[in-house]
Coordinates of C-alpha atoms in Angstrom, one line a residue:
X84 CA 0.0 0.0 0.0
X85 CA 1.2 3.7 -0.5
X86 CA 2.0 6.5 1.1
X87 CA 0.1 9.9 0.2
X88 CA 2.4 12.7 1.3
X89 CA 0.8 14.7 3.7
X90 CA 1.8 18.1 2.1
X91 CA -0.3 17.5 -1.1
X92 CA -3.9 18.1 -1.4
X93 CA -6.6 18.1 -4.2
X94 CA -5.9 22.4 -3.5
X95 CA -2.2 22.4 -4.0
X96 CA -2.1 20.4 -6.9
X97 CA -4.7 22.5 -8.9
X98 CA -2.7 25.6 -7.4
X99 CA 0.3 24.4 -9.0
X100 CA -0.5 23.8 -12.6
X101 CA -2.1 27.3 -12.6
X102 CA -0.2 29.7 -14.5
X103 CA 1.4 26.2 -16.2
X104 CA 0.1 24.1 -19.0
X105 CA -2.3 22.0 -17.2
X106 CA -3.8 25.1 -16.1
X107 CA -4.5 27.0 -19.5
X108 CA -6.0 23.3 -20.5
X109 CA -8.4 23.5 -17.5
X110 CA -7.3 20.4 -16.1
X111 CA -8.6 19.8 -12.4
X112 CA -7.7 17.6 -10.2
X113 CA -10.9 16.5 -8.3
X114 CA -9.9 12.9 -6.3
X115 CA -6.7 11.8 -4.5
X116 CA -6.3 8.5 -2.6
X117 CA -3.9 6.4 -2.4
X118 CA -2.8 4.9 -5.5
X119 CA -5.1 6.5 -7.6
X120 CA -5.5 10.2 -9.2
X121 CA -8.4 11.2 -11.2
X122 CA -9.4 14.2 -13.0
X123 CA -10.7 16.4 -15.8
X124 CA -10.9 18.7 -18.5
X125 CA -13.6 20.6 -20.1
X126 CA -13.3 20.6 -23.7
X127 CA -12.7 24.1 -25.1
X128 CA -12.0 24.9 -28.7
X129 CA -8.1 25.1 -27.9
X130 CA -8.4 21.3 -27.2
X131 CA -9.3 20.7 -30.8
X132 CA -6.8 20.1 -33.9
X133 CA -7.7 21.8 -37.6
X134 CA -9.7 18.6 -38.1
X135 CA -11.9 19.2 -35.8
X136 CA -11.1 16.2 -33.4
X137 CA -10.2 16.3 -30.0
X138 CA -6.1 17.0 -30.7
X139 CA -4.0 13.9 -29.1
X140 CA -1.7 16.3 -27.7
X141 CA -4.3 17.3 -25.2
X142 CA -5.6 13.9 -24.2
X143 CA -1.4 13.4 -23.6
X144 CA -1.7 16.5 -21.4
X145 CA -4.2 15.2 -19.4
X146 CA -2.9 12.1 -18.9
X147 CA 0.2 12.9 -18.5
X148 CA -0.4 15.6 -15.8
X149 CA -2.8 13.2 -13.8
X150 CA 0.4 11.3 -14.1
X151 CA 2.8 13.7 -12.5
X152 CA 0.3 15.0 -9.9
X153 CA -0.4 11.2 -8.8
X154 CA 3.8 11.1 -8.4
X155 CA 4.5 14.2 -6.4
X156 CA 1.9 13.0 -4.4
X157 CA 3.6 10.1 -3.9
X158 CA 7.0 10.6 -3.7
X159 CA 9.0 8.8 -0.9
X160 CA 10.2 10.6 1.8
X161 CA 13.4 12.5 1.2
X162 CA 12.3 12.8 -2.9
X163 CA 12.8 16.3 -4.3
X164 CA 11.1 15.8 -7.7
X165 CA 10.8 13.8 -10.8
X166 CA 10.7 13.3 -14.2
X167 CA 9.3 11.3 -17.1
X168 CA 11.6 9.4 -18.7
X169 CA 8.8 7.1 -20.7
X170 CA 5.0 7.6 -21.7
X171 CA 3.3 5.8 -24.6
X172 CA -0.4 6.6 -25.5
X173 CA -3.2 4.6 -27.5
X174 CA -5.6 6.9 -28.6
X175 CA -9.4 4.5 -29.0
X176 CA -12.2 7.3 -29.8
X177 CA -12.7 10.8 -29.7
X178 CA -15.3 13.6 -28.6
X179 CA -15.8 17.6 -29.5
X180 CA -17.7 18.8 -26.5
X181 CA -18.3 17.5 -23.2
X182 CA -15.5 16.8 -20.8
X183 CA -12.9 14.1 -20.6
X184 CA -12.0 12.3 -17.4
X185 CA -9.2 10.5 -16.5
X186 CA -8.3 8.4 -13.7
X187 CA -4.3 7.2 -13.1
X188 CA -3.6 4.1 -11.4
X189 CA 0.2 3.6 -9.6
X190 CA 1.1 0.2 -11.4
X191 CA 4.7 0.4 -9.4
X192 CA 5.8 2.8 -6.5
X193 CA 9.4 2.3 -5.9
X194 CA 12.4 4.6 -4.6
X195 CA 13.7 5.5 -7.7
X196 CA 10.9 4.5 -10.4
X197 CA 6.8 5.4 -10.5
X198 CA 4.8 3.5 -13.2
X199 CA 1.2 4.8 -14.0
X200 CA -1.9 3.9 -16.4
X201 CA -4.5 6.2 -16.9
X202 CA -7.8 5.8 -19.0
X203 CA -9.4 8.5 -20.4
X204 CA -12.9 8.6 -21.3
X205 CA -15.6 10.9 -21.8
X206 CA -17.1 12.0 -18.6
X207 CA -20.8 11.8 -19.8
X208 CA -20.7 8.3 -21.3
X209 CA -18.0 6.3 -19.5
X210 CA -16.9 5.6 -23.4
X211 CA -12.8 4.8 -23.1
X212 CA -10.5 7.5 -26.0
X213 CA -7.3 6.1 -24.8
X214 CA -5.0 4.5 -22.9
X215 CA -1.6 5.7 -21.1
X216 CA 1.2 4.4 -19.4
X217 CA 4.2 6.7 -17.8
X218 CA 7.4 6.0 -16.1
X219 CA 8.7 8.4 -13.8
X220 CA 12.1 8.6 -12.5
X221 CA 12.5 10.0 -8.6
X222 CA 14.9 12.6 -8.4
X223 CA 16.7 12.7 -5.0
X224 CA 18.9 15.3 -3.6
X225 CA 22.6 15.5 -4.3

């Protein structure tokens, strides 16, 4: 079982991706337990490529950050960061309004590697657009 760092909340983690990436995207983190991370983003017109899809870029985002959040908030004691060193998306369906949800799972929480799935889908129907996994590398103080 993990270890949710006490110094990370739902608050702090939309607080930090505010004036970032995740935070122009609307991304919002709205559940952390251990192991698990979910969130969402309302689809805006910025979230959509020239051919009027839903752009993979910003599913990647999503995932991606739900990702990153899920690690800092689980980082072992002593951690000072992280990075990714590996994702790989499969991209199943698409939508052009609505919102998309995402929930990341920890597949692997160890001291110097974080492996996480996430699944997004679209929030209204449950229906899956794609599948993530990220490795993350713990970065410890020198």
């Amino acid at each position: 079982m993990s270890k949710l760092r006490s110094d990370v909340s739902l608050e702090t983690l939309n607080e930090r991706g505010k004036e970032y990436l995740p935070g122009y995207l609307g991304i919002q983190v709205i559940d952390l337990q251990p192991n698990v991370l979910r969130s969402r983003m309302p689809i805006q017109k910025l979230h959509i490529a020239p051919n009027e899809f839903l752009h993979a870029a910003s599913v990647v985002a999503l995932a991606d950050t739900s990702c990153g959040y899920a690690t800092i908030a689980h980082l072992p004691d002593g951690a000072q960061s992280f990075t990714t060193i590996e994702l790989k998306s499969n991209h199943l369906g698409t939508v052009t309004e609505g919102t998309v949800a995402c929930v990341a799972t920890a597949q692997h929480l160890g001291r110097t590697t974080q492996v996480w799935d996430a699944e997004v889908t679209d929030e209204a129907s449950g229906r899956k657009l794609a599948l993530f996994r990220c490795t993350q590398m713990i970065l410890w103080p020198r």
